[in-house]
Short mmCIF file of C-alpha atoms in Angstrom, two decimals:
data_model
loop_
_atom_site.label_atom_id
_atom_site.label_comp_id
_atom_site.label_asym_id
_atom_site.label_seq_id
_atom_site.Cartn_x
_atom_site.Cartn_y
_atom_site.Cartn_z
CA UNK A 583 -30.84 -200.54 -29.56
CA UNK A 584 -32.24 -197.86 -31.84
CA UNK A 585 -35.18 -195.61 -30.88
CA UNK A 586 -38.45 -196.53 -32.22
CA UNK A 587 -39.09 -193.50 -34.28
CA UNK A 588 -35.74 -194.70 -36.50
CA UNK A 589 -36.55 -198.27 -36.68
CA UNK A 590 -39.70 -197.20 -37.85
CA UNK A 591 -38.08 -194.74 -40.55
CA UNK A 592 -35.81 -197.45 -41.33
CA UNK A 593 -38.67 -199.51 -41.67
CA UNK A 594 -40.21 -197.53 -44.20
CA UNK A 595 -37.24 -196.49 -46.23
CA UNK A 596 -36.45 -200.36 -47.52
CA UNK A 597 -39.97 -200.26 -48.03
CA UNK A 598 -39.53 -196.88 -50.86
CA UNK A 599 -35.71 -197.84 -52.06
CA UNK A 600 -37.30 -201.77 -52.98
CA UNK A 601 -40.39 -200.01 -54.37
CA UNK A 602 -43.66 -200.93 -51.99
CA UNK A 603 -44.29 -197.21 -52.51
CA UNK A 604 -43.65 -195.50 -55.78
CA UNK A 605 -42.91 -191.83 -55.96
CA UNK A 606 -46.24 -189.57 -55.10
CA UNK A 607 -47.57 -192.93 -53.34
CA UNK A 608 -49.29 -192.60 -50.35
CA UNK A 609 -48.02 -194.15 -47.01
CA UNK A 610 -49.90 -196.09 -44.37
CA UNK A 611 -52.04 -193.29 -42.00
CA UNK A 612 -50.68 -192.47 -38.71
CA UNK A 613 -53.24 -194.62 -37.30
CA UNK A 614 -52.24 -197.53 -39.47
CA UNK A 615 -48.71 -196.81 -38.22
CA UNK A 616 -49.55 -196.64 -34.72
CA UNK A 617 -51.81 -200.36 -35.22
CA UNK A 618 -48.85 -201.82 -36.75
CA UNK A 619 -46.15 -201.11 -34.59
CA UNK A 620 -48.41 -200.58 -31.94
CA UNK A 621 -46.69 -197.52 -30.93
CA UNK A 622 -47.85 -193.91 -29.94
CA UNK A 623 -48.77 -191.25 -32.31
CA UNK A 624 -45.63 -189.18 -31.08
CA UNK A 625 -43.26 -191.71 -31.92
CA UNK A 626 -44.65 -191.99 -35.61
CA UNK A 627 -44.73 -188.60 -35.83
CA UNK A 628 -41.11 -188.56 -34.83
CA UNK A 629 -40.53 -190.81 -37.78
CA UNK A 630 -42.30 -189.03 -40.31
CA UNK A 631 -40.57 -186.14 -39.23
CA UNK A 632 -37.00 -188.10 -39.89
CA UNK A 633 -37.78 -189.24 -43.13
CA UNK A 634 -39.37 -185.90 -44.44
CA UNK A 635 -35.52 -184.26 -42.75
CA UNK A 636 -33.77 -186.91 -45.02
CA UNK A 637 -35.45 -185.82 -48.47
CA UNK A 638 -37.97 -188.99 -48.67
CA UNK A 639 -41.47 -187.58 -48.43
CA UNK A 640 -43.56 -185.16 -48.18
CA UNK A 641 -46.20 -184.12 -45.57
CA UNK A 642 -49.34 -181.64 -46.45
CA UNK A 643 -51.53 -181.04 -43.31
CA UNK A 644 -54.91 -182.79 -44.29
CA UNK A 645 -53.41 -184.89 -46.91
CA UNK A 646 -50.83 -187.17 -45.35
CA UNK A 647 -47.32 -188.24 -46.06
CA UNK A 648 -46.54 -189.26 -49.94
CA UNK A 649 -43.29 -190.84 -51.11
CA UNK A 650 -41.30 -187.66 -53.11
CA UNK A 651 -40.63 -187.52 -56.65
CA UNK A 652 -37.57 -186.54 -58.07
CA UNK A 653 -37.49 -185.65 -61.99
CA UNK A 654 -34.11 -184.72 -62.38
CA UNK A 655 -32.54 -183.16 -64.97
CA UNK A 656 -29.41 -185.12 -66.56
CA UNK A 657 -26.65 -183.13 -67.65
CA UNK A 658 -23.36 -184.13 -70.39
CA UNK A 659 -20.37 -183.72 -68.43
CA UNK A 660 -18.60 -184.61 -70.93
CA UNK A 661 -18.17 -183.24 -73.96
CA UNK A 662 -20.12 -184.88 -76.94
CA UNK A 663 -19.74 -184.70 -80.60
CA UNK A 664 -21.79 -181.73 -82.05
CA UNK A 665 -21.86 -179.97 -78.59
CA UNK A 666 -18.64 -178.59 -78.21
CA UNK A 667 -19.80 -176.65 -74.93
CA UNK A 668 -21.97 -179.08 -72.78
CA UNK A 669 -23.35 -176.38 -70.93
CA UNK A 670 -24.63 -174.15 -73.94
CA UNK A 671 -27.80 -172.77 -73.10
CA UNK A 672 -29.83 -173.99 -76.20
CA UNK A 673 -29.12 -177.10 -75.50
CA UNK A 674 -29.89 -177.12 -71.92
CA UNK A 675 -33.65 -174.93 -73.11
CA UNK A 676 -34.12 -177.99 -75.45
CA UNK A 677 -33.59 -180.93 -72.61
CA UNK A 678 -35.87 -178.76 -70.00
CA UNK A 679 -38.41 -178.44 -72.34
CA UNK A 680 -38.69 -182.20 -72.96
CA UNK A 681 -38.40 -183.79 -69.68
CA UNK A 682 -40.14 -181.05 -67.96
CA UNK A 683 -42.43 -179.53 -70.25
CA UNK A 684 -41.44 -176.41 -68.99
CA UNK A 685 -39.90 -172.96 -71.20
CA UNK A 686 -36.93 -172.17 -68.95
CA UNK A 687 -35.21 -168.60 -68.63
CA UNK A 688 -31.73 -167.42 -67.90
CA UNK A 689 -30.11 -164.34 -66.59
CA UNK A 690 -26.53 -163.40 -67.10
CA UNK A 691 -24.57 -160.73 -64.87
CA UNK A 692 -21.15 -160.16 -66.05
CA UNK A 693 -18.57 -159.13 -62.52
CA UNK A 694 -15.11 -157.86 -62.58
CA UNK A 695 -13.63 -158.41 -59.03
CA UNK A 696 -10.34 -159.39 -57.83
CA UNK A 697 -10.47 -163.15 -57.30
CA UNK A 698 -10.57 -164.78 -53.80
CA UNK A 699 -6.86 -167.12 -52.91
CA UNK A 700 -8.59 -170.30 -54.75
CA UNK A 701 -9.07 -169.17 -57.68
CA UNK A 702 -6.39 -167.21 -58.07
CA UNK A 703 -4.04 -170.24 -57.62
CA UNK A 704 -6.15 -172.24 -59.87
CA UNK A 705 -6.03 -169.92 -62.74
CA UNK A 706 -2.42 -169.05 -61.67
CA UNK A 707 -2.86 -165.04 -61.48
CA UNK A 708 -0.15 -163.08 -61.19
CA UNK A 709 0.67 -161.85 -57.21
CA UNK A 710 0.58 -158.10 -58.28
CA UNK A 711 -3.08 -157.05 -57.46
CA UNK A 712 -3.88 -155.83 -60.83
CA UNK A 713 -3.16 -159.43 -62.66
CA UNK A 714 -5.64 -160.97 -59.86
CA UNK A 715 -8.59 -159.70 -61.73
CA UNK A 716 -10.73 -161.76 -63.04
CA UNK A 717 -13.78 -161.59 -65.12
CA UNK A 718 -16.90 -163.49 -64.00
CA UNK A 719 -20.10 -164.57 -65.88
CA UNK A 720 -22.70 -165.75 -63.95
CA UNK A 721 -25.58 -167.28 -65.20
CA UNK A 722 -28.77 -167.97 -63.07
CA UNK A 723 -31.27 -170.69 -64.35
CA UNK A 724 -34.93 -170.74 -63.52
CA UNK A 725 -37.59 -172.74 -63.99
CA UNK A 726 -41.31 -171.89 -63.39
CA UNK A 727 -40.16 -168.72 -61.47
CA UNK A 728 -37.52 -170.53 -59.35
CA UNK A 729 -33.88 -170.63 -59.58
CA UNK A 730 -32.69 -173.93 -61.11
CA UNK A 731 -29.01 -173.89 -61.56
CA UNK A 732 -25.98 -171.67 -60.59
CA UNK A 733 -23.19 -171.44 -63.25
CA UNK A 734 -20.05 -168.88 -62.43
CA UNK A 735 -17.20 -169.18 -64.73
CA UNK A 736 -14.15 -167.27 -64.13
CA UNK A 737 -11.61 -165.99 -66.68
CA UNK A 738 -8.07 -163.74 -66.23
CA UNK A 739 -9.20 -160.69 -66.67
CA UNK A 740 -6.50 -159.82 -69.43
CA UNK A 741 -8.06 -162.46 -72.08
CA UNK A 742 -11.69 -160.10 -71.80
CA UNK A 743 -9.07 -157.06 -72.76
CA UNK A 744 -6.58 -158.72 -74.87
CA UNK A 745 -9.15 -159.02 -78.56
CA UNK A 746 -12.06 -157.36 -79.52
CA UNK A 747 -13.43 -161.49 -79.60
CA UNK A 748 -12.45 -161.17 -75.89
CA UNK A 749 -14.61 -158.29 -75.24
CA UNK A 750 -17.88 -160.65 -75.87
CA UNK A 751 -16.87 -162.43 -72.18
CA UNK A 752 -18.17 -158.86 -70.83
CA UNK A 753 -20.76 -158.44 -72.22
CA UNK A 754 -24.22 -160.08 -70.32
CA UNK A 755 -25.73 -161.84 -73.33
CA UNK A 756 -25.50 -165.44 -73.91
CA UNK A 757 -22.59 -166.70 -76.35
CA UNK A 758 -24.61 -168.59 -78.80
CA UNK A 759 -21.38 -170.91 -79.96
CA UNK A 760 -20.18 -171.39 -76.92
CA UNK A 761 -16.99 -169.70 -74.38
CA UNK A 762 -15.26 -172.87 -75.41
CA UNK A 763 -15.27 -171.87 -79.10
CA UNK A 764 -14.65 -168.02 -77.74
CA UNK A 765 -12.13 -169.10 -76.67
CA UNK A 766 -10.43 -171.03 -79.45
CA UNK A 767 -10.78 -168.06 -81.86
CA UNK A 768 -8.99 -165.69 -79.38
CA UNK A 769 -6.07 -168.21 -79.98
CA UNK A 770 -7.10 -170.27 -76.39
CA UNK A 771 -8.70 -173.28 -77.72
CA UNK A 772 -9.31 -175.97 -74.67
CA UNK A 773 -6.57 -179.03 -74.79
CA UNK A 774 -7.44 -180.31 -71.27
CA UNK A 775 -9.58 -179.97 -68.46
CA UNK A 776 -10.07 -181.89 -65.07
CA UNK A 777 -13.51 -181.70 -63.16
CA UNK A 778 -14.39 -182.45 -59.75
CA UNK A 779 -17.73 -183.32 -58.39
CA UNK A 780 -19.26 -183.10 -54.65
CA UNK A 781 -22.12 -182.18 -52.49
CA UNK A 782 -22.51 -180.26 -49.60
CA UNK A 783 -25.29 -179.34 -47.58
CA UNK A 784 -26.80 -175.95 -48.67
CA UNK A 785 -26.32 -173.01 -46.30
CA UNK A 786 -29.51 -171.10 -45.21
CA UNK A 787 -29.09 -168.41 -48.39
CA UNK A 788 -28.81 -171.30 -50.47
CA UNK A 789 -31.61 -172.96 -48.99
CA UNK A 790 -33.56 -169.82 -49.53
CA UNK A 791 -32.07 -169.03 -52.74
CA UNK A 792 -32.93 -172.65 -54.32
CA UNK A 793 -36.11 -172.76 -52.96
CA UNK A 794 -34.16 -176.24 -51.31
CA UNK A 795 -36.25 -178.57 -49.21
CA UNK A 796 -35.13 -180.69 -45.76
CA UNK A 797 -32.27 -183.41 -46.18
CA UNK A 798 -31.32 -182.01 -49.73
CA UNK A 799 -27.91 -181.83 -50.52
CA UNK A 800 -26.49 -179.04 -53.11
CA UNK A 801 -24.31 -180.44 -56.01
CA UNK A 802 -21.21 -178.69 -57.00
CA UNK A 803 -18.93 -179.32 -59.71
CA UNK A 804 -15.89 -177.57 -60.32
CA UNK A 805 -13.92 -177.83 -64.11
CA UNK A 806 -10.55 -175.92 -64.47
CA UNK A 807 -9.70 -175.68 -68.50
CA UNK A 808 -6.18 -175.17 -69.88
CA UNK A 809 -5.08 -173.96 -73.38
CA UNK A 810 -1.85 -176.26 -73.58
CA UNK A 811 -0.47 -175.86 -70.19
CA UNK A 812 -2.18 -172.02 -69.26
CA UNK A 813 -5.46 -172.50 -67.23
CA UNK A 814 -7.89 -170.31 -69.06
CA UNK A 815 -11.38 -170.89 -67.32
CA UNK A 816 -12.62 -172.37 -63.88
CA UNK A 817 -16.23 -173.02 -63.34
CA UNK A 818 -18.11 -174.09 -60.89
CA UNK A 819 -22.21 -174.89 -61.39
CA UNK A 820 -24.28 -175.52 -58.20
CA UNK A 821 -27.34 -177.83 -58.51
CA UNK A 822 -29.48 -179.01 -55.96
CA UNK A 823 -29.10 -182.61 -56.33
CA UNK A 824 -33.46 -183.57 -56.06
CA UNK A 825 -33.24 -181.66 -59.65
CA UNK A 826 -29.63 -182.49 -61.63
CA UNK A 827 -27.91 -185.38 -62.24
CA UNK A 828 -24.34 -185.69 -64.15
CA UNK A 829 -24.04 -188.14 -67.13
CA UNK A 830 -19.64 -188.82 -67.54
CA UNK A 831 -19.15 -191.22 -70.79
CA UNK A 832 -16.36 -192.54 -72.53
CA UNK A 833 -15.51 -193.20 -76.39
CA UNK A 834 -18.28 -192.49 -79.13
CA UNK A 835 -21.40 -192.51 -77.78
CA UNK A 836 -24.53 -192.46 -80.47
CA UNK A 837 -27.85 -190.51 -79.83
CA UNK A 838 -29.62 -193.92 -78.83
CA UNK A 839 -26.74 -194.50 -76.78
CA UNK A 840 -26.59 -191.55 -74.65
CA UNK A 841 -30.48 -191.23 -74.28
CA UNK A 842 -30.67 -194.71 -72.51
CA UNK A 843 -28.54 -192.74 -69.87
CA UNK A 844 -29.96 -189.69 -69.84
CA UNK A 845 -33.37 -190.89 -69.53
CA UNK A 846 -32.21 -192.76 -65.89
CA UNK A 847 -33.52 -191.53 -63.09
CA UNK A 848 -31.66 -192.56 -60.33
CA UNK A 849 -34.04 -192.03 -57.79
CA UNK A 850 -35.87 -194.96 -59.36
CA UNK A 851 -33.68 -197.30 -58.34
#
């Protein structure tokens, strides 16, 4: 048999996934708990404290527990027609400012390091140690002061020093067309990719770094690109999952089309 506190949690998460409380909603008092499953104030205090540990509400001291609300923000994961690079920056400015009514900003750093044993094997560096540099661009996303979004992409170093065109992937300014364009016109253009999607939970510098709350889970999503069969790019973007969702479609896709998903919320449902 299952402690009180959970059945009680239980309880009250079919009662938010079916909708009885709406995100921001109030739920019933401690006292109102406590008359209903005429239980102690300790042991509904136990399950307030499991459900706020799982992601599910919030508690303000004075103001009771509401139901949380998610708004996150949907991004193409795959690549649409008229945005060759689904992460471009504009285009991500222009979603943020309509769903959240909020001006993002984003800082770029530009590293040159020798790369760790993963991503040397995925980008298929050389074993000497001066092919195993690579050249990484990391760009850190806020939003009203806090950091968003995560995105390090990592080329071989020798396509940064092998054009003047490659010289722009050191330099800590946003590419306005796009690295997948970059790419193309230093004779690299993208044939193939593969991507793969997870979650973890966050470490505590992630936690603090995110500004990440209890029970929330980071997203991570790895893409390695080739240029025929040469892997020329491997990024990975971490999200905290209360704030990003990933949209995957398949075949033309209109604007209509694509809003209907990227308006979903799936903590709605």
């Amino acid at each position: 048999m299952e402690p009180r506190h959970l059945e009680i949690a239980q309880d009250l998460m079919e009662d938010i996934d079916q909708g009885r409380y709406a995100p921001g909603a109030p739920l019933p008092t401690e006292d109102r708990l406590m008359e209903l499953y005429g239980t102690s104030r300790n042991t509904v205090r136990r399950a307030m404290q499991e459900l706020t540990n799982r992601g599910r509400i919030d508690i303000k001291q004075g103001s009771g527990s509401t139901v949380r609300r998610y708004r996150p923000t949907t991004h193409l994961a795959s690549s649409a027609e008229g945005e060759a690079d689904d992460e471009r920056y504009a285009a991500y400015v222009r979603r943020m400012r309509t769903e959240q009514g909020i001006e993002p900003n984003q800082r770029l750093r530009v590293i040159v390091e020798s790369a760790g044993p993963t991503v040397a094997d995925l980008l298929e560096l050389g074993p000497a140690e001066e092919d195993r540099y690579v050249v990484i661009r990391r760009c850190d996303r806020y939003l009203a002061g806090r950091l968003w979004q995560r995105q390090l992409s990592y080329y071989p170093r020798r396509l940064a020093q092998g054009s003047d065109q490659g010289s722009e992937l050191m330099t800590p300014e946003d590419i306005q067309r796009g690295t997948r364009t970059l790419l193309a016109e230093m004779g690299y253009p993208q044939t193939r990719s593969w991507d793969v999607v997870g979650a973890k939970m966050p470490s505590l510098k992630d936690s603090t770094l995110f500004g990440i709350g209890p029970g929330i889970p980071l997203i991570v999503h790895d893409r390695l690109a080739y240029s025929g069969d040469e892997p020329v790019r491997f990024t990975k973007t971490l999200m905290p999952a209360d704030r990003h969702q990933l949209m995957y479609f398949e075949g033309e896709m209109t604007p209509e089309q694509l809003r209907a998903g990227t308006d979903l919320n799936i903590y709605d449902h």
